[in-house]
Tab-separated table of C-alpha atoms (C1' of nucleotides) in Angstrom:
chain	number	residue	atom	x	y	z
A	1	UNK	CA	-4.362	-28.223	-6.365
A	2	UNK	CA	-0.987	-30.176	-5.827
A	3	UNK	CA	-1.760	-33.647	-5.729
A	4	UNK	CA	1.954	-34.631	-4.304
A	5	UNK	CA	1.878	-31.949	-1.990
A	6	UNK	CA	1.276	-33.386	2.214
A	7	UNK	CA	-0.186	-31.580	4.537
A	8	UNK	CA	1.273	-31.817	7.887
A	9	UNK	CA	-1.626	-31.831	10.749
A	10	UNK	CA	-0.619	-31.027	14.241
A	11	UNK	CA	-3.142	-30.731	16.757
A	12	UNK	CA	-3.758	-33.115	20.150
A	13	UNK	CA	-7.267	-33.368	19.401
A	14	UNK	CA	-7.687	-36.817	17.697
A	15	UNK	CA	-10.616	-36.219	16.399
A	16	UNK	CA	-10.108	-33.096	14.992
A	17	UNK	CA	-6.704	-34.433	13.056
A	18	UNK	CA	-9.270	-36.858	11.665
A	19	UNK	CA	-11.751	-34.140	10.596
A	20	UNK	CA	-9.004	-32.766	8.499
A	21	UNK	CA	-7.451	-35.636	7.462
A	22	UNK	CA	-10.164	-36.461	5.262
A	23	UNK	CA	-10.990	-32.992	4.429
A	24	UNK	CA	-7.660	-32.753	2.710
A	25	UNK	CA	-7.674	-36.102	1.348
A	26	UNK	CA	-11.063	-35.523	-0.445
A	27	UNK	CA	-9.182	-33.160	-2.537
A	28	UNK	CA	-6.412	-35.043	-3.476
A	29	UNK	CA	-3.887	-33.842	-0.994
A	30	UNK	CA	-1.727	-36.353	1.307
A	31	UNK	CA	-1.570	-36.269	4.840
A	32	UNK	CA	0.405	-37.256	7.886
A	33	UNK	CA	-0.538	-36.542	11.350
A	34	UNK	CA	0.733	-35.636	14.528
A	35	UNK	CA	-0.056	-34.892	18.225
A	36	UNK	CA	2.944	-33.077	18.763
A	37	UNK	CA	5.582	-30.691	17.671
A	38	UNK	CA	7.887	-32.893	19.188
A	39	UNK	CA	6.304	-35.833	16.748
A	40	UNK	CA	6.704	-34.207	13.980
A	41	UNK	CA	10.224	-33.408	14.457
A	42	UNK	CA	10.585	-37.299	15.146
A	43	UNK	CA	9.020	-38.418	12.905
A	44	UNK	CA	9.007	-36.766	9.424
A	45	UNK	CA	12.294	-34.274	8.278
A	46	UNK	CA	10.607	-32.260	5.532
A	47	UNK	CA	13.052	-31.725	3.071
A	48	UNK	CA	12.557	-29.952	0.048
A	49	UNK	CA	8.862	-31.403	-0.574
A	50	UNK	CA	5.809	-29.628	-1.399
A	51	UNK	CA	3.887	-29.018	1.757
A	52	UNK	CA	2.189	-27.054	4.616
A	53	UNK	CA	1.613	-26.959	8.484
A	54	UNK	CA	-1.657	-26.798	9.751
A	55	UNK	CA	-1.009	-26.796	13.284
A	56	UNK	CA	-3.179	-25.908	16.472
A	57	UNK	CA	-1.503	-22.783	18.794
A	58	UNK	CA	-1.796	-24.563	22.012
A	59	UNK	CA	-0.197	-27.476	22.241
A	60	UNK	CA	1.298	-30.211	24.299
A	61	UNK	CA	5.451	-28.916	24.536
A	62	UNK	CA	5.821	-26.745	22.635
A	63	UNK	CA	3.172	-23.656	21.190
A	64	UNK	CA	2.184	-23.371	17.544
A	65	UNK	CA	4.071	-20.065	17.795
A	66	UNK	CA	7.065	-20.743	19.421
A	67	UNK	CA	7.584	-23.324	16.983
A	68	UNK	CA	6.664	-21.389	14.044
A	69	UNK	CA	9.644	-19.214	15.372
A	70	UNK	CA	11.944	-22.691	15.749
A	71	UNK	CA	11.348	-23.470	12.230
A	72	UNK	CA	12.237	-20.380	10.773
A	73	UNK	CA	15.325	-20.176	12.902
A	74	UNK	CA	15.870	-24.216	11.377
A	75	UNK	CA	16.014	-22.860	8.077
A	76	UNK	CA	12.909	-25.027	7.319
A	77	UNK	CA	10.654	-22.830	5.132
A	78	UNK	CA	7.304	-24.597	5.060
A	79	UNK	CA	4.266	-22.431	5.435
A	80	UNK	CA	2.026	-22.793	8.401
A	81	UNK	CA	-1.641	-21.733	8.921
A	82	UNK	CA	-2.702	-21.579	12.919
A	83	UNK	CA	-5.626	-23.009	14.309
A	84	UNK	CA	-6.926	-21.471	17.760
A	85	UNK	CA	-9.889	-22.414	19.953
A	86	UNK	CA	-9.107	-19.692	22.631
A	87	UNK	CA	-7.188	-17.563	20.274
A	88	UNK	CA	-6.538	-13.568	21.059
A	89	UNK	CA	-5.581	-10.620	18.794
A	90	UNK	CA	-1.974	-10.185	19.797
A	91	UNK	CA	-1.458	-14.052	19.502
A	92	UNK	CA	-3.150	-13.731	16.065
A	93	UNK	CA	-1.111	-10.502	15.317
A	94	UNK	CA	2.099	-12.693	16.499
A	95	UNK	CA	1.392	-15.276	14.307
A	96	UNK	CA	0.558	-13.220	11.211
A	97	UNK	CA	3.881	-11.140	11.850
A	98	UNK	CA	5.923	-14.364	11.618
A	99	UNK	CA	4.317	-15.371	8.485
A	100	UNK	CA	1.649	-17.479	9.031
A	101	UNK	CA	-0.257	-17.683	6.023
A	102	UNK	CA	-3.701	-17.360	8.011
A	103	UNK	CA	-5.246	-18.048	11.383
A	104	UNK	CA	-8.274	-19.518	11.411
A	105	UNK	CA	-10.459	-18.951	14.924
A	106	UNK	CA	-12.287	-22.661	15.519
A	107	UNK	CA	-15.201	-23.365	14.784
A	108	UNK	CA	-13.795	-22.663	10.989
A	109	UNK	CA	-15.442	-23.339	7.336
A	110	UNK	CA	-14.307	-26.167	5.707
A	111	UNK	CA	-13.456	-23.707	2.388
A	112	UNK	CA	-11.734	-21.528	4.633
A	113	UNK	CA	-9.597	-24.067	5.675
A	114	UNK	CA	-9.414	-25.920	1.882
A	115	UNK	CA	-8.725	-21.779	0.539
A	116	UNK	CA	-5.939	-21.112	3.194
A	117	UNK	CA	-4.219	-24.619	2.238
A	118	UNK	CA	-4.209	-23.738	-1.281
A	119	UNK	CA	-2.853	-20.406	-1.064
A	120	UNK	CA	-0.006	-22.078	1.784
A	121	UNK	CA	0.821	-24.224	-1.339
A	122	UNK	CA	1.030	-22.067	-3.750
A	123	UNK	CA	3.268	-19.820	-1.657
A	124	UNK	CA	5.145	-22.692	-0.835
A	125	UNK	CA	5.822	-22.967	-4.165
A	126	UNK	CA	7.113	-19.696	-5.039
A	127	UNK	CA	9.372	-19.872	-2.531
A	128	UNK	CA	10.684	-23.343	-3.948
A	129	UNK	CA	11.012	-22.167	-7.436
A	130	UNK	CA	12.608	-18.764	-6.118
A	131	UNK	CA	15.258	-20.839	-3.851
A	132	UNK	CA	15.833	-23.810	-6.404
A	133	UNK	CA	16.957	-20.833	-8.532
A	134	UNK	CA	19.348	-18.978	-5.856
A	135	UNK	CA	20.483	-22.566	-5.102
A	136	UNK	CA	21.480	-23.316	-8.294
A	137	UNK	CA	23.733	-19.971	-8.749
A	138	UNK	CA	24.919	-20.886	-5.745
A	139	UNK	CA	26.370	-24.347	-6.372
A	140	UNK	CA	27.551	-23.192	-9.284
A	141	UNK	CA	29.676	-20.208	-8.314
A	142	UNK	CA	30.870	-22.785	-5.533
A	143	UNK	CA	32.994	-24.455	-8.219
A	144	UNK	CA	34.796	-21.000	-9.054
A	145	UNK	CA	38.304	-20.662	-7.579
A	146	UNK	CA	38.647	-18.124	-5.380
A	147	UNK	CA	40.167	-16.186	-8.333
A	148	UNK	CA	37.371	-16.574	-10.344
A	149	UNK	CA	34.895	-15.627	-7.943
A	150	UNK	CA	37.497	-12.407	-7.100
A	151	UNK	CA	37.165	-11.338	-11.012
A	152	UNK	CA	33.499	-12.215	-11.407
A	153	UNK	CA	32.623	-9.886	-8.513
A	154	UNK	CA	35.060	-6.985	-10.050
A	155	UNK	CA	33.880	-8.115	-13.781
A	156	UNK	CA	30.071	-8.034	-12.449
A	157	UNK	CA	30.387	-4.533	-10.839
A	158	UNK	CA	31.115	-3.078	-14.438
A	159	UNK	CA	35.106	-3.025	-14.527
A	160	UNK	CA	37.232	-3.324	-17.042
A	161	UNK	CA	39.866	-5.941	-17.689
A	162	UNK	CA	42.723	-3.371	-16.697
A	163	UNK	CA	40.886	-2.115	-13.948
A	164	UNK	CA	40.419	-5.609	-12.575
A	165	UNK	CA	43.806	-6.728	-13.137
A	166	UNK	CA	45.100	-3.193	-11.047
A	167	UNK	CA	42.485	-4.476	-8.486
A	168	UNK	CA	44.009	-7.870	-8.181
A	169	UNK	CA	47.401	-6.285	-9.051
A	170	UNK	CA	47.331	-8.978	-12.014
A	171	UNK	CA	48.105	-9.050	-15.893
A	172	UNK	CA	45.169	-8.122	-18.102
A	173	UNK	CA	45.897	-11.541	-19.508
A	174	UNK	CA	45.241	-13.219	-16.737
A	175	UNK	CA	41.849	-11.832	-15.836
A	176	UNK	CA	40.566	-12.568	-19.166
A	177	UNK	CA	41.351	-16.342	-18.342
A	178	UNK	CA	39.764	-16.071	-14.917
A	179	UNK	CA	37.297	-13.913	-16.596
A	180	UNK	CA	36.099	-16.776	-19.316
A	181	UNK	CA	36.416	-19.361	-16.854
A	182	UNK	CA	34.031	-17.689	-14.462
A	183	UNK	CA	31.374	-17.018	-17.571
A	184	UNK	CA	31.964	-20.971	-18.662
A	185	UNK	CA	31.653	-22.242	-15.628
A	186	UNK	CA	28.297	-20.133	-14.335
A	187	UNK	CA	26.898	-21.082	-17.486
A	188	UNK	CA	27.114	-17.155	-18.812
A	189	UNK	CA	26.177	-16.938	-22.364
A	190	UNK	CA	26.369	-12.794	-22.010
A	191	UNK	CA	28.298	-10.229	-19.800
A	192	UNK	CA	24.389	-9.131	-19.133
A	193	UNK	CA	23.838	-12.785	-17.882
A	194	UNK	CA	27.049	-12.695	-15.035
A	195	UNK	CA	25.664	-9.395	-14.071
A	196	UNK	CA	22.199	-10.418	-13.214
A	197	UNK	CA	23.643	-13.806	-11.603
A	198	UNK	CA	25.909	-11.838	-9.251
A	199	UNK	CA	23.285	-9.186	-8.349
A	200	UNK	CA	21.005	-12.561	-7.624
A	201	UNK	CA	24.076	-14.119	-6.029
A	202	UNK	CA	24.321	-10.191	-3.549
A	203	UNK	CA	28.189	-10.319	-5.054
A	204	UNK	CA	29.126	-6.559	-3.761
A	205	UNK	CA	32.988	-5.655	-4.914
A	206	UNK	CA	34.642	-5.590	-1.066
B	1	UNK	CA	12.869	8.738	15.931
B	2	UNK	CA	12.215	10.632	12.826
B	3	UNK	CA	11.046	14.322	13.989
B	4	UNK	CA	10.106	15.377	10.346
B	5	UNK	CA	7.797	12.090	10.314
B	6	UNK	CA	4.124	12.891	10.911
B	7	UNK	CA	1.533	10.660	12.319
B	8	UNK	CA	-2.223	10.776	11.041
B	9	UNK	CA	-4.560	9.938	13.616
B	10	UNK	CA	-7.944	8.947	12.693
B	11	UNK	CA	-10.090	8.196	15.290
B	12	UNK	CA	-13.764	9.529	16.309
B	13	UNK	CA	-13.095	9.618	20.000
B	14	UNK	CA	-11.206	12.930	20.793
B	15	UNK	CA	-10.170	11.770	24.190
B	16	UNK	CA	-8.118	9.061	22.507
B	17	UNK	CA	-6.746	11.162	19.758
B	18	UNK	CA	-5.458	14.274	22.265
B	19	UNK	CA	-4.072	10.797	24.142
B	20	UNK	CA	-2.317	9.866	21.110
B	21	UNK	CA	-1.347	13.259	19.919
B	22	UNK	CA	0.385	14.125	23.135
B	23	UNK	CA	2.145	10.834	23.175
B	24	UNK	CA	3.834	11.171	19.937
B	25	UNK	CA	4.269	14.684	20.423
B	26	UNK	CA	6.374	13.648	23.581
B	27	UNK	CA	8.774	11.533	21.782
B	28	UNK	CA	9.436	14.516	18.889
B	29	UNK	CA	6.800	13.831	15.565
B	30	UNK	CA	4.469	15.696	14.681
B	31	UNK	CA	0.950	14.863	14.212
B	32	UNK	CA	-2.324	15.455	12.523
B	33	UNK	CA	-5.886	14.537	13.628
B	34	UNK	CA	-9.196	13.984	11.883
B	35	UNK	CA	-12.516	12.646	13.259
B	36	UNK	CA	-12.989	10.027	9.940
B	37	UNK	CA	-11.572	8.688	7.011
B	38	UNK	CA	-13.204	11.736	4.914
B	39	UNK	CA	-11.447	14.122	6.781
B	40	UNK	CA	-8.538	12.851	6.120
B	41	UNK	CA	-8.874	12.597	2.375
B	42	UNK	CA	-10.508	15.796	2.354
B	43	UNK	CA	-7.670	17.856	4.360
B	44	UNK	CA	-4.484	15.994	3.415
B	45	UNK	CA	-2.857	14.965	0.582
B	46	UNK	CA	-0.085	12.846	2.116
B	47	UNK	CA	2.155	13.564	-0.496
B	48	UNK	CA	5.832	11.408	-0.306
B	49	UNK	CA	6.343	12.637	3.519
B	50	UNK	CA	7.479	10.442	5.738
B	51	UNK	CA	5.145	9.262	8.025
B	52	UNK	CA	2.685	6.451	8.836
B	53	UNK	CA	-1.542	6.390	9.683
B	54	UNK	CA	-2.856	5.545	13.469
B	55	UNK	CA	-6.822	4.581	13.204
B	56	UNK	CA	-9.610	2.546	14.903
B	57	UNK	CA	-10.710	-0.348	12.477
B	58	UNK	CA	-13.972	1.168	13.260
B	59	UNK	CA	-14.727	4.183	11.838
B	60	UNK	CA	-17.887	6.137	10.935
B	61	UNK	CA	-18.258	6.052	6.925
B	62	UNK	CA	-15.555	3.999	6.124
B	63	UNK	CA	-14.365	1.167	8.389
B	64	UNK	CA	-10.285	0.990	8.683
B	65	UNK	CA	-10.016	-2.003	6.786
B	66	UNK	CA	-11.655	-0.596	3.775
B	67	UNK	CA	-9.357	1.750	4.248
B	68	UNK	CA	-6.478	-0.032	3.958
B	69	UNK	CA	-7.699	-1.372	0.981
B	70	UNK	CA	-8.732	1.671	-0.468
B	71	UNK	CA	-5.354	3.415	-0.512
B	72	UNK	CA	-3.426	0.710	-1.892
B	73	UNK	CA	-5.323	0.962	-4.939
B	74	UNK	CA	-4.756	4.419	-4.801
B	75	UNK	CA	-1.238	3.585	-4.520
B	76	UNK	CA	-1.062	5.420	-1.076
B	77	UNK	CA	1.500	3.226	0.589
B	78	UNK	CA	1.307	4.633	4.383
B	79	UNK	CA	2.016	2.432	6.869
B	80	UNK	CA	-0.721	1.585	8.908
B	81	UNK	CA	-1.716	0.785	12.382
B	82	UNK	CA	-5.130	-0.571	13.231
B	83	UNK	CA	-6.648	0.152	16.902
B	84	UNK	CA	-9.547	-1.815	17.702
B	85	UNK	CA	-12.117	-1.890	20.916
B	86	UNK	CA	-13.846	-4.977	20.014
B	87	UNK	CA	-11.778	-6.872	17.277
B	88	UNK	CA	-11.770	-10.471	16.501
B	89	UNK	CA	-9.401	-12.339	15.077
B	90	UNK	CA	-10.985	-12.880	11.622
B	91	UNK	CA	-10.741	-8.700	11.419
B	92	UNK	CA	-6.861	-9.395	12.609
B	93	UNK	CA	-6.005	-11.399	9.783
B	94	UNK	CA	-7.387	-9.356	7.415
B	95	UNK	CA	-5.362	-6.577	8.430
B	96	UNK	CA	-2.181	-8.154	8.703
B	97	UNK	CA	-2.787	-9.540	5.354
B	98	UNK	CA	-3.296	-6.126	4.211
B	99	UNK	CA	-0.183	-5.078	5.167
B	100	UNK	CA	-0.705	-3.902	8.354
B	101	UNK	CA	2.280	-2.837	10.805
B	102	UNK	CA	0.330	-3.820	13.979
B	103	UNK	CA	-3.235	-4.539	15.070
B	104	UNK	CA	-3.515	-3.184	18.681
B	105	UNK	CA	-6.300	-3.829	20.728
B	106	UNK	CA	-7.374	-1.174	23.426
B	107	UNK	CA	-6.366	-1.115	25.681
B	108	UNK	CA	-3.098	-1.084	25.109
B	109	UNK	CA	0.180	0.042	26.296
B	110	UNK	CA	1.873	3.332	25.305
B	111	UNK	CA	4.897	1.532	24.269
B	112	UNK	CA	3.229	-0.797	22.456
B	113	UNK	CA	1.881	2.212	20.145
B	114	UNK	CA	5.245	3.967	20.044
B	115	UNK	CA	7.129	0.474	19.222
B	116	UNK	CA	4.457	0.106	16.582
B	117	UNK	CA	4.839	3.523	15.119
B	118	UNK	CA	8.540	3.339	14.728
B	119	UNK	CA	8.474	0.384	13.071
B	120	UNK	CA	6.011	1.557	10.882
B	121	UNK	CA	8.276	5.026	10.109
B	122	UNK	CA	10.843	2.782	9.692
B	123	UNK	CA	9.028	0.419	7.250
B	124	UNK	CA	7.872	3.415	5.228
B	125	UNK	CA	11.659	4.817	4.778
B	126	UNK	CA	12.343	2.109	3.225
B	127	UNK	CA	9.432	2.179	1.130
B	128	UNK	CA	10.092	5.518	-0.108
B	129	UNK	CA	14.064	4.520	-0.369
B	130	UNK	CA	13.248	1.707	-2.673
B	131	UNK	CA	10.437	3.385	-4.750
B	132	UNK	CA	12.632	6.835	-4.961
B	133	UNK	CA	15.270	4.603	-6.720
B	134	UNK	CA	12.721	2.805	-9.200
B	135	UNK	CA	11.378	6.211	-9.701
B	136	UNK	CA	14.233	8.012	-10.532
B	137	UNK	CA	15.307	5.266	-12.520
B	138	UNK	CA	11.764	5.604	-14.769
B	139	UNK	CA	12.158	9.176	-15.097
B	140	UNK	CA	15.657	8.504	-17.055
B	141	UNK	CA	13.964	6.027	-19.273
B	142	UNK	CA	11.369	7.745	-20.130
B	143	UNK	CA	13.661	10.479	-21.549
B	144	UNK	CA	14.695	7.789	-23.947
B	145	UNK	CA	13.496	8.003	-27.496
B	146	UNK	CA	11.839	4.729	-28.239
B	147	UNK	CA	14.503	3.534	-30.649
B	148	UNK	CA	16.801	4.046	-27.601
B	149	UNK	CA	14.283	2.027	-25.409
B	150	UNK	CA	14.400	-0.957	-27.845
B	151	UNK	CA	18.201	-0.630	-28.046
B	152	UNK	CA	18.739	-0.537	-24.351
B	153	UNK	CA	16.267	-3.785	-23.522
B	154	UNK	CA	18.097	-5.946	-26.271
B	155	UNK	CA	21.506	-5.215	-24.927
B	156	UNK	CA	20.731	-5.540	-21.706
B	157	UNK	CA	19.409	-9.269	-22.346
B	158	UNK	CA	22.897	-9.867	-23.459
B	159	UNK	CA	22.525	-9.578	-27.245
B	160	UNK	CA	25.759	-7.929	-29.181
B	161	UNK	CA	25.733	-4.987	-31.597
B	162	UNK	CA	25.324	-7.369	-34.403
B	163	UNK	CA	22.855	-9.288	-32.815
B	164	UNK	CA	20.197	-6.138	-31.812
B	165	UNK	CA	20.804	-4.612	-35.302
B	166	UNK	CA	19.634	-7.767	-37.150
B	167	UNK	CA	16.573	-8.030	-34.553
B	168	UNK	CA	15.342	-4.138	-35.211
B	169	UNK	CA	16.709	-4.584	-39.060
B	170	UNK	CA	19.133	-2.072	-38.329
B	171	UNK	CA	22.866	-0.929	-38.973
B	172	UNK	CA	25.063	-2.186	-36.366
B	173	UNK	CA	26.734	1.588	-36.527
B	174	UNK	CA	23.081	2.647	-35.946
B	175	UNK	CA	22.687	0.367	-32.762
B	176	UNK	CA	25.946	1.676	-31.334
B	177	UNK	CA	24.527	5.205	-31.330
B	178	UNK	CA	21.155	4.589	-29.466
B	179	UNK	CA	23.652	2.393	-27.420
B	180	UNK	CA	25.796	5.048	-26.428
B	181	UNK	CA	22.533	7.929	-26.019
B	182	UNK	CA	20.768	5.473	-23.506
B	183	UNK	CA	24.046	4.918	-21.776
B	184	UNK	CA	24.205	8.437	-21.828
B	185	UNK	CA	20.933	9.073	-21.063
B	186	UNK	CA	20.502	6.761	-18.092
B	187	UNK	CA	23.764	7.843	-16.411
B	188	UNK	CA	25.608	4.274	-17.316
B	189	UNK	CA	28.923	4.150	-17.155
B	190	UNK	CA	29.237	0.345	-17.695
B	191	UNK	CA	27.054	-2.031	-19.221
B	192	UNK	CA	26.781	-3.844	-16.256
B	193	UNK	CA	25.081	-0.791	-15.075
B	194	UNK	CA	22.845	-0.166	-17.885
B	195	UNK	CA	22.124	-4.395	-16.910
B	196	UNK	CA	21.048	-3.427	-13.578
B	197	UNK	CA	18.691	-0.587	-14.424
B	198	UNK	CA	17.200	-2.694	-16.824
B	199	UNK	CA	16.576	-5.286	-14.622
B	200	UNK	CA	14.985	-2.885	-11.699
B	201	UNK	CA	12.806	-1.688	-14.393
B	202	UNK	CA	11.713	-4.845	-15.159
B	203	UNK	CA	12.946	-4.831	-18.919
B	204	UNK	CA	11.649	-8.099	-20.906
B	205	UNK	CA	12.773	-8.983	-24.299
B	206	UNK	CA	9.333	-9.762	-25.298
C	1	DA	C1'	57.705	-39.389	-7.115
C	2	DA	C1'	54.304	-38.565	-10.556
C	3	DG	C1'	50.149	-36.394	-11.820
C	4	DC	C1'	46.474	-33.046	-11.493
C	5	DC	C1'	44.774	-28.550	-10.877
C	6	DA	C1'	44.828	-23.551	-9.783
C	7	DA	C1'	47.224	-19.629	-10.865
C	8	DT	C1'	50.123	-16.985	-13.443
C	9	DT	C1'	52.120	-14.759	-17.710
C	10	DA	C1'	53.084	-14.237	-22.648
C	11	DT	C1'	52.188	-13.979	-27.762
C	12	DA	C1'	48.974	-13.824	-31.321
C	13	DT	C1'	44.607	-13.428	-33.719
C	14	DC	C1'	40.044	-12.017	-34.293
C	15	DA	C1'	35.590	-10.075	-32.820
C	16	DT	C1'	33.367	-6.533	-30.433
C	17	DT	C1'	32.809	-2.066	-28.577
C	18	DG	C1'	33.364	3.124	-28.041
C	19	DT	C1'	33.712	7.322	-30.196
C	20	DA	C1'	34.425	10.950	-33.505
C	21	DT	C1'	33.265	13.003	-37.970
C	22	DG	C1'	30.124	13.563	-41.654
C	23	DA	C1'	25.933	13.076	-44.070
C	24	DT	C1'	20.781	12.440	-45.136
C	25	DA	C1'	15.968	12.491	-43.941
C	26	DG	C1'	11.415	13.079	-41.527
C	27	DC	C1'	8.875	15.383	-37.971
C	28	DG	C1'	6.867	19.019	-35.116
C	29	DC	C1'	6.906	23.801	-33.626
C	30	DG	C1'	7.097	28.727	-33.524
D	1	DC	C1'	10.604	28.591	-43.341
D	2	DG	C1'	14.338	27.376	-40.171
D	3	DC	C1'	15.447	25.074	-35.856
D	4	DG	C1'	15.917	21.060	-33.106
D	5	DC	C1'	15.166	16.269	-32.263
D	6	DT	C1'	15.062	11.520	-33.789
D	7	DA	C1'	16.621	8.268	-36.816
D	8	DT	C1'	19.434	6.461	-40.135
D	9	DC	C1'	24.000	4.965	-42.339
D	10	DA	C1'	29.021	5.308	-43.416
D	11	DT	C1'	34.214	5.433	-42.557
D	12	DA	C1'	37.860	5.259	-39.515
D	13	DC	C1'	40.513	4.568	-35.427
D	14	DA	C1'	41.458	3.194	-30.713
D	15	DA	C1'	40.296	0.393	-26.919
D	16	DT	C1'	38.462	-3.692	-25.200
D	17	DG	C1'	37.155	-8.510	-25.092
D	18	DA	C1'	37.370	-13.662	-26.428
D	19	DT	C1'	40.111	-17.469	-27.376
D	20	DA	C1'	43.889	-20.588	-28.481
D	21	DT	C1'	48.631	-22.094	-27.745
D	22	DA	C1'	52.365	-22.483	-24.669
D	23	DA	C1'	55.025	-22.164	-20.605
D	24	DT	C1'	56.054	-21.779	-15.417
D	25	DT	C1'	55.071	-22.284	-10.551
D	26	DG	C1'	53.087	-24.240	-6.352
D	27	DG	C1'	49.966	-27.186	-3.767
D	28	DC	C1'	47.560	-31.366	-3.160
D	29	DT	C1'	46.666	-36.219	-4.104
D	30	DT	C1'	47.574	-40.821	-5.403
DNA sequence: AAGCCAATTATATCATTGTATGATAGCGCG
DNA sequence: CGCGCTATCATACAATGATATAATTGGCTT
């Protein structure tokens, strides 16, 4: 598994946070605990780290699905797998519909619990590498001039030089400079590689 | 709604079937019954028609969820919604990990159903939207003579003329006339087109 | 006010691409 | 055997693209 990755437990039964504090830690994962939704939010702002919820549906404040809902809307993408003692099958259908990575009905197995984790991870992951990627594109087209990013776009959606510069009502000329400043700038070795950088970047000409 | 969309209800109690039937019928699709999972496979070949599958998780022969299972590895992709009598939650997640639309528990409300159903037309449209395009884009490609094939990957990754003839130990002159057949071929009009397609069908330079 | 940067245009040079014309060769199919 | 398709290479020309040098303008900052 991940050894840096924590595992965020919140549930308002001590003794159960215990439980699967140690579970975790026996395999090498960190930990941090808390009773609340409202704790966690205090307490820990989980940036860009490796990580997962596991997090009880009922709890004190604030439900393990309302919140799941909260942290989407936050922009926080850290998956969550739902514990329930009283759990039903629209709550479970709820939960699985907002992407919860599994919902695990207590009394659970201690290798479903470990084999939900690890896949939360590992998704987690993905989702990292795939947004580290788009992030990066994204900074970088940031330092374009609005120019730049105008002939990029036209550039990207297969025009030609002229047509770009009748777009922009421009010189040919100038576009080109645009043009290679765009391409340095991105980091474009190949015409191919500014296409597939503004189709990642969802650059659509008007 | 759609009213060419057809809904396959597989259930082994008629009541709830001639319940179903008459609901959907009331809001404009069209419908099909069968009694099991056999008599489904057995009567209809759900071809690319729009449309989704309404069935009980429990099933005589085969049980809904194998279901599920078994037509995504026959590359079936209808939307499905699971009813269920006496469902627990472990049977919930499976299904929603499967890909299910909804997991409904009887009983349950006729709005719930038709909600369900439209999402689930709605999720298949743009199934079939998506995979027409990937589809029609394979079809071109594979009218590409494999010289052409080679030709097309390589300048799609960005390389020039030059570049692809020295990699296939060809004549540059050579590599602009596979060029211009795939672009021809595939409907290009730009490279940044011929890019895209390439990149939708998953081209690798090794 | 001076300096920096984005934006613009121009000239010039060189590389690359697109396309047409022509030619040769192997392969399968009726 | 001839026909068509694929594949190959060549010459030639026109269009396009990449890049450097140089100049002008306007906005923003120091």
């Amino acid at each position: 598994m991940q050894d840096e990755a924590v595992v965020y437990i919140i549930d308002d039964d001590a003794s159960l946070r215990e439980a699967l504090d140690s579970l975790f830690r026996s395999t090498g994962l960190s930990t941090r605990q808390y009773d609340s939704v409202a704790a966690f939010m205090a307490a820990a702002p989980p940036a860009d780290t490796p990580g997962c919820l596991v997090l009880d549906v009922r709890l004190p404040g604030m439900s393990g699905l309302d919140f799941q809902q909260k942290l989407d809307e936050l922009g926080i993408r850290l998956p969550a797998i739902l514990m329930t003692g009283h759990g039903d099958i629209p709550m479970t259908v709820r939960a699985m519909k907002a992407g919860a990575v599994d919902f695990l009905a207590k009394p659970f197995r201690d290798q479903e619990m470990l084999d939900a984790v690890a896949i939360a991870l590992d998704r987690g992951r993905q989702q990292r590498i795939a947004s580290a990627k788009i992030e990066a594109l994204k900074a970088l087209h940031a330092t374009l001039s609005p120019r730049e990013r105008q002939v990029m776009a036209l550039v990207s959606a297969g025009l030609l030089n002229k047509q770009v510069a009748g777009e922009l009502d421009l010189s040919e000329i100038t576009v080109k400079i645009h043009r290679g400043s765009a391409m340095r700038k991105m980091g474009a070795k190949t015409l191919a590689d500014l296409v597939r950088m503004a189709e990642a970047l969802g650059l659509a000409p008007e």
